mmCIF file with all atom_site columns, C-alpha atoms in Angstrom:
data_model
loop_
_atom_site.group_PDB
_atom_site.id
_atom_site.type_symbol
_atom_site.label_atom_id
_atom_site.label_alt_id
_atom_site.label_comp_id
_atom_site.label_asym_id
_atom_site.label_entity_id
_atom_site.label_seq_id
_atom_site.pdbx_PDB_ins_code
_atom_site.Cartn_x
_atom_site.Cartn_y
_atom_site.Cartn_z
_atom_site.occupancy
_atom_site.B_iso_or_equiv
_atom_site.pdbx_formal_charge
_atom_site.auth_seq_id
_atom_site.auth_comp_id
_atom_site.auth_asym_id
_atom_site.auth_atom_id
_atom_site.pdbx_PDB_model_num
ATOM 1   C CA . MET A 1 1   ? -7.514  57.602 -19.949 1.00 0.00 ? 1   MET A CA 1
ATOM 2   C CA . LYS A 1 2   ? -5.181  54.702 -19.179 1.00 0.00 ? 2   LYS A CA 1
ATOM 3   C CA . ASN A 1 3   ? -3.133  56.819 -16.745 1.00 0.00 ? 3   ASN A CA 1
ATOM 4   C CA . SER A 1 4   ? -6.242  57.945 -14.852 1.00 0.00 ? 4   SER A CA 1
ATOM 5   C CA . THR A 1 5   ? -7.456  54.335 -14.675 1.00 0.00 ? 5   THR A CA 1
ATOM 6   C CA . MET A 1 6   ? -4.112  53.212 -13.247 1.00 0.00 ? 6   MET A CA 1
ATOM 7   C CA . LEU A 1 7   ? -4.185  56.070 -10.728 1.00 0.00 ? 7   LEU A CA 1
ATOM 8   C CA . PHE A 1 8   ? -7.713  55.112 -9.681  1.00 0.00 ? 8   PHE A CA 1
ATOM 9   C CA . LEU A 1 9   ? -6.739  51.457 -9.217  1.00 0.00 ? 9   LEU A CA 1
ATOM 10  C CA . THR A 1 10  ? -3.671  52.465 -7.249  1.00 0.00 ? 10  THR A CA 1
ATOM 11  C CA . VAL A 1 11  ? -5.779  54.598 -4.906  1.00 0.00 ? 11  VAL A CA 1
ATOM 12  C CA . LEU A 1 12  ? -8.132  51.673 -4.368  1.00 0.00 ? 12  LEU A CA 1
ATOM 13  C CA . LEU A 1 13  ? -5.228  49.437 -3.476  1.00 0.00 ? 13  LEU A CA 1
ATOM 14  C CA . LEU A 1 14  ? -3.634  51.726 -0.920  1.00 0.00 ? 14  LEU A CA 1
ATOM 15  C CA . PRO A 1 15  ? -5.400  50.198 2.102   1.00 0.00 ? 15  PRO A CA 1
ATOM 16  C CA . ALA A 1 16  ? -4.131  46.742 1.081   1.00 0.00 ? 16  ALA A CA 1
ATOM 17  C CA . THR A 1 17  ? -0.473  47.645 1.375   1.00 0.00 ? 17  THR A CA 1
ATOM 18  C CA . SER A 1 18  ? 1.371   48.170 4.629   1.00 0.00 ? 18  SER A CA 1
ATOM 19  C CA . LEU A 1 19  ? 3.323   51.040 3.062   1.00 0.00 ? 19  LEU A CA 1
ATOM 20  C CA . ALA A 1 20  ? 0.114   52.982 2.436   1.00 0.00 ? 20  ALA A CA 1
ATOM 21  C CA . ALA A 1 21  ? -0.725  53.418 6.107   1.00 0.00 ? 21  ALA A CA 1
ATOM 22  C CA . ASP A 1 22  ? 0.754   56.112 8.303   1.00 0.00 ? 22  ASP A CA 1
ATOM 23  C CA . LYS A 1 23  ? 3.008   55.232 11.230  1.00 0.00 ? 23  LYS A CA 1
ATOM 24  C CA . SER A 1 24  ? -0.089  54.580 13.382  1.00 0.00 ? 24  SER A CA 1
ATOM 25  C CA . GLY A 1 25  ? -1.567  52.172 10.835  1.00 0.00 ? 25  GLY A CA 1
ATOM 26  C CA . ASN A 1 26  ? -4.232  54.622 9.606   1.00 0.00 ? 26  ASN A CA 1
ATOM 27  C CA . PHE A 1 27  ? -4.998  55.035 5.919   1.00 0.00 ? 27  PHE A CA 1
ATOM 28  C CA . GLY A 1 28  ? -7.313  56.955 3.633   1.00 0.00 ? 28  GLY A CA 1
ATOM 29  C CA . SER A 1 29  ? -10.081 55.425 1.564   1.00 0.00 ? 29  SER A CA 1
ATOM 30  C CA . SER A 1 30  ? -11.972 56.263 -1.584  1.00 0.00 ? 30  SER A CA 1
ATOM 31  C CA . LEU A 1 31  ? -15.254 55.249 0.062   1.00 0.00 ? 31  LEU A CA 1
ATOM 32  C CA . PRO A 1 32  ? -17.817 58.056 0.254   1.00 0.00 ? 32  PRO A CA 1
ATOM 33  C CA . LYS A 1 33  ? -18.317 59.327 3.815   1.00 0.00 ? 33  LYS A CA 1
ATOM 34  C CA . ASP A 1 34  ? -21.814 57.848 4.144   1.00 0.00 ? 34  ASP A CA 1
ATOM 35  C CA . LEU A 1 35  ? -20.497 54.369 3.235   1.00 0.00 ? 35  LEU A CA 1
ATOM 36  C CA . LYS A 1 36  ? -17.478 54.203 5.538   1.00 0.00 ? 36  LYS A CA 1
ATOM 37  C CA . SER A 1 37  ? -18.930 52.463 8.582   1.00 0.00 ? 37  SER A CA 1
ATOM 38  C CA . CYS A 1 38  ? -19.730 48.807 9.058   1.00 0.00 ? 38  CYS A CA 1
ATOM 39  C CA . ASP A 1 39  ? -23.035 49.885 10.594  1.00 0.00 ? 39  ASP A CA 1
ATOM 40  C CA . ASN A 1 40  ? -23.998 51.609 7.325   1.00 0.00 ? 40  ASN A CA 1
ATOM 41  C CA . TYR A 1 41  ? -22.983 48.487 5.387   1.00 0.00 ? 41  TYR A CA 1
ATOM 42  C CA . LEU A 1 42  ? -25.346 46.377 7.526   1.00 0.00 ? 42  LEU A CA 1
ATOM 43  C CA . THR A 1 43  ? -28.139 48.890 6.941   1.00 0.00 ? 43  THR A CA 1
ATOM 44  C CA . ALA A 1 44  ? -27.496 48.718 3.184   1.00 0.00 ? 44  ALA A CA 1
ATOM 45  C CA . LEU A 1 45  ? -27.759 44.913 3.320   1.00 0.00 ? 45  LEU A CA 1
ATOM 46  C CA . ASP A 1 46  ? -31.083 45.143 5.171   1.00 0.00 ? 46  ASP A CA 1
ATOM 47  C CA . ASP A 1 47  ? -32.372 47.773 2.740   1.00 0.00 ? 47  ASP A CA 1
ATOM 48  C CA . CYS A 1 48  ? -31.426 45.544 -0.187  1.00 0.00 ? 48  CYS A CA 1
ATOM 49  C CA . LEU A 1 49  ? -33.422 42.662 1.294   1.00 0.00 ? 49  LEU A CA 1
ATOM 50  C CA . ASN A 1 50  ? -36.386 45.053 1.112   1.00 0.00 ? 50  ASN A CA 1
ATOM 51  C CA . GLY A 1 51  ? -35.756 45.859 -2.546  1.00 0.00 ? 51  GLY A CA 1
ATOM 52  C CA . HIS A 1 52  ? -33.705 49.043 -2.101  1.00 0.00 ? 52  HIS A CA 1
ATOM 53  C CA . CYS A 1 53  ? -30.249 47.996 -3.301  1.00 0.00 ? 53  CYS A CA 1
ATOM 54  C CA . TYR A 1 54  ? -28.698 51.292 -4.420  1.00 0.00 ? 54  TYR A CA 1
ATOM 55  C CA . LYS A 1 55  ? -26.237 51.553 -1.526  1.00 0.00 ? 55  LYS A CA 1
ATOM 56  C CA . GLN A 1 56  ? -25.493 47.827 -1.525  1.00 0.00 ? 56  GLN A CA 1
ATOM 57  C CA . ASN A 1 57  ? -24.656 48.101 -5.217  1.00 0.00 ? 57  ASN A CA 1
ATOM 58  C CA . LEU A 1 58  ? -22.207 50.908 -4.355  1.00 0.00 ? 58  LEU A CA 1
ATOM 59  C CA . TYR A 1 59  ? -20.546 48.703 -1.736  1.00 0.00 ? 59  TYR A CA 1
ATOM 60  C CA . ASN A 1 60  ? -20.324 45.815 -4.197  1.00 0.00 ? 60  ASN A CA 1
ATOM 61  C CA . ALA A 1 61  ? -18.871 48.043 -6.920  1.00 0.00 ? 61  ALA A CA 1
ATOM 62  C CA . TRP A 1 62  ? -16.243 49.412 -4.512  1.00 0.00 ? 62  TRP A CA 1
ATOM 63  C CA . LEU A 1 63  ? -15.428 45.884 -3.310  1.00 0.00 ? 63  LEU A CA 1
ATOM 64  C CA . ASN A 1 64  ? -15.049 44.609 -6.888  1.00 0.00 ? 64  ASN A CA 1
ATOM 65  C CA . GLY A 1 65  ? -12.726 47.486 -7.716  1.00 0.00 ? 65  GLY A CA 1
ATOM 66  C CA . TYR A 1 66  ? -10.683 46.801 -4.602  1.00 0.00 ? 66  TYR A CA 1
ATOM 67  C CA . ILE A 1 67  ? -10.407 43.105 -5.498  1.00 0.00 ? 67  ILE A CA 1
ATOM 68  C CA . SER A 1 68  ? -9.394  43.919 -9.076  1.00 0.00 ? 68  SER A CA 1
ATOM 69  C CA . ALA A 1 69  ? -6.704  46.324 -7.868  1.00 0.00 ? 69  ALA A CA 1
ATOM 70  C CA . TYR A 1 70  ? -5.509  43.795 -5.290  1.00 0.00 ? 70  TYR A CA 1
ATOM 71  C CA . ASN A 1 71  ? -5.227  41.131 -7.979  1.00 0.00 ? 71  ASN A CA 1
ATOM 72  C CA . ALA A 1 72  ? -3.336  43.497 -10.253 1.00 0.00 ? 72  ALA A CA 1
ATOM 73  C CA . TYR A 1 73  ? -0.826  44.829 -7.742  1.00 0.00 ? 73  TYR A CA 1
ATOM 74  C CA . VAL A 1 74  ? -0.198  42.207 -5.061  1.00 0.00 ? 74  VAL A CA 1
ATOM 75  C CA . ASP A 1 75  ? 2.589   39.808 -5.908  1.00 0.00 ? 75  ASP A CA 1
ATOM 76  C CA . ASP A 1 76  ? 1.917   36.094 -6.268  1.00 0.00 ? 76  ASP A CA 1
ATOM 77  C CA . THR A 1 77  ? -1.825  36.670 -6.701  1.00 0.00 ? 77  THR A CA 1
ATOM 78  C CA . TYR A 1 78  ? -3.950  35.962 -9.755  1.00 0.00 ? 78  TYR A CA 1
ATOM 79  C CA . ASN A 1 79  ? -7.288  36.016 -7.904  1.00 0.00 ? 79  ASN A CA 1
ATOM 80  C CA . ILE A 1 80  ? -7.526  36.755 -4.186  1.00 0.00 ? 80  ILE A CA 1
ATOM 81  C CA . ILE A 1 81  ? -11.089 35.444 -3.901  1.00 0.00 ? 81  ILE A CA 1
ATOM 82  C CA . GLY A 1 82  ? -10.286 32.027 -5.329  1.00 0.00 ? 82  GLY A CA 1
ATOM 83  C CA . GLY A 1 83  ? -13.516 30.246 -6.198  1.00 0.00 ? 83  GLY A CA 1
ATOM 84  C CA . ARG A 1 84  ? -15.742 32.347 -3.943  1.00 0.00 ? 84  ARG A CA 1
ATOM 85  C CA . ASP A 1 85  ? -18.697 34.373 -5.178  1.00 0.00 ? 85  ASP A CA 1
ATOM 86  C CA . SER A 1 86  ? -19.928 37.800 -4.117  1.00 0.00 ? 86  SER A CA 1
ATOM 87  C CA . ALA A 1 87  ? -22.591 36.289 -1.843  1.00 0.00 ? 87  ALA A CA 1
ATOM 88  C CA . SER A 1 88  ? -19.960 34.493 0.246   1.00 0.00 ? 88  SER A CA 1
ATOM 89  C CA . LEU A 1 89  ? -17.855 37.673 0.441   1.00 0.00 ? 89  LEU A CA 1
ATOM 90  C CA . ASN A 1 90  ? -20.871 39.683 1.589   1.00 0.00 ? 90  ASN A CA 1
ATOM 91  C CA . TYR A 1 91  ? -21.686 36.983 4.139   1.00 0.00 ? 91  TYR A CA 1
ATOM 92  C CA . TRP A 1 92  ? -18.162 37.206 5.582   1.00 0.00 ? 92  TRP A CA 1
ATOM 93  C CA . LEU A 1 93  ? -18.284 41.009 5.610   1.00 0.00 ? 93  LEU A CA 1
ATOM 94  C CA . ALA A 1 94  ? -21.718 41.023 7.283   1.00 0.00 ? 94  ALA A CA 1
ATOM 95  C CA . ASN A 1 95  ? -20.471 38.732 10.053  1.00 0.00 ? 95  ASN A CA 1
ATOM 96  C CA . TYR A 1 96  ? -17.366 40.868 10.538  1.00 0.00 ? 96  TYR A CA 1
ATOM 97  C CA . CYS A 1 97  ? -19.415 44.062 10.617  1.00 0.00 ? 97  CYS A CA 1
ATOM 98  C CA . LYS A 1 98  ? -21.907 42.628 13.118  1.00 0.00 ? 98  LYS A CA 1
ATOM 99  C CA . LYS A 1 99  ? -18.986 42.114 15.484  1.00 0.00 ? 99  LYS A CA 1
ATOM 100 C CA . ASN A 1 100 ? -17.435 45.503 14.613  1.00 0.00 ? 100 ASN A CA 1
ATOM 101 C CA . ALA A 1 101 ? -20.419 47.764 13.850  1.00 0.00 ? 101 ALA A CA 1
ATOM 102 C CA . GLN A 1 102 ? -18.497 50.927 14.733  1.00 0.00 ? 102 GLN A CA 1
ATOM 103 C CA . GLY A 1 103 ? -15.546 49.862 12.602  1.00 0.00 ? 103 GLY A CA 1
ATOM 104 C CA . SER A 1 104 ? -14.962 50.916 9.029   1.00 0.00 ? 104 SER A CA 1
ATOM 105 C CA . PHE A 1 105 ? -16.013 48.986 5.953   1.00 0.00 ? 105 PHE A CA 1
ATOM 106 C CA . ASP A 1 106 ? -12.617 49.422 4.305   1.00 0.00 ? 106 ASP A CA 1
ATOM 107 C CA . THR A 1 107 ? -10.961 47.856 7.365   1.00 0.00 ? 107 THR A CA 1
ATOM 108 C CA . ALA A 1 108 ? -13.451 44.983 7.096   1.00 0.00 ? 108 ALA A CA 1
ATOM 109 C CA . VAL A 1 109 ? -12.398 44.484 3.462   1.00 0.00 ? 109 VAL A CA 1
ATOM 110 C CA . GLU A 1 110 ? -8.717  44.626 4.401   1.00 0.00 ? 110 GLU A CA 1
ATOM 111 C CA . ASN A 1 111 ? -9.351  41.897 6.997   1.00 0.00 ? 111 ASN A CA 1
ATOM 112 C CA . LEU A 1 112 ? -11.249 39.882 4.390   1.00 0.00 ? 112 LEU A CA 1
ATOM 113 C CA . MET A 1 113 ? -8.225  40.018 2.079   1.00 0.00 ? 113 MET A CA 1
ATOM 114 C CA . THR A 1 114 ? -6.031  38.769 4.934   1.00 0.00 ? 114 THR A CA 1
ATOM 115 C CA . GLU A 1 115 ? -8.481  35.915 5.511   1.00 0.00 ? 115 GLU A CA 1
ATOM 116 C CA . LEU A 1 116 ? -8.602  35.016 1.803   1.00 0.00 ? 116 LEU A CA 1
ATOM 117 C CA . LYS A 1 117 ? -4.901  35.282 1.019   1.00 0.00 ? 117 LYS A CA 1
ATOM 118 C CA . PRO A 1 118 ? -3.846  31.744 2.052   1.00 0.00 ? 118 PRO A CA 1
ATOM 119 C CA . GLN A 1 119 ? -6.386  30.232 -0.385  1.00 0.00 ? 119 GLN A CA 1
ATOM 120 C CA . ARG A 1 120 ? -5.867  32.685 -3.261  1.00 0.00 ? 120 ARG A CA 1
ATOM 121 C CA . ILE A 1 121 ? -5.267  31.512 -6.795  1.00 0.00 ? 121 ILE A CA 1
ATOM 122 C CA . ARG A 1 122 ? -1.626  32.334 -7.476  1.00 0.00 ? 122 ARG A CA 1
ATOM 123 C CA . GLU A 1 123 ? -1.463  31.751 -11.251 1.00 0.00 ? 123 GLU A CA 1
ATOM 124 C CA . LYS A 1 124 ? -3.848  31.861 -14.174 1.00 0.00 ? 124 LYS A CA 1
ATOM 125 C CA . PRO A 1 125 ? -5.471  28.411 -14.483 1.00 0.00 ? 125 PRO A CA 1
#
């Protein structure tokens, strides 16, 4: 069980490392096909505002797993999100996706990590 958990976390982290991408900068993702685009993320946010949060919950679960893997495997990082909450992360991602609706959600998250990194918590408080 522990080995499969570590493998799963490693797969989640792949987009966060420059070595995981191919020579053109492309990388795979564990996101289901119907959740890959920023446009679908924005639709899930709108649906959740209307009480249908299933897909938004999937995005949030994937994001939390990505953050946990990032924290576990990126050097000099205890918590990449610092003191932020999930609402502020979703706000940032929504703004990014509005500007890049045809882009991918995993690329949006990778850009979020880049944005957050300078203010990360480096050591356990």
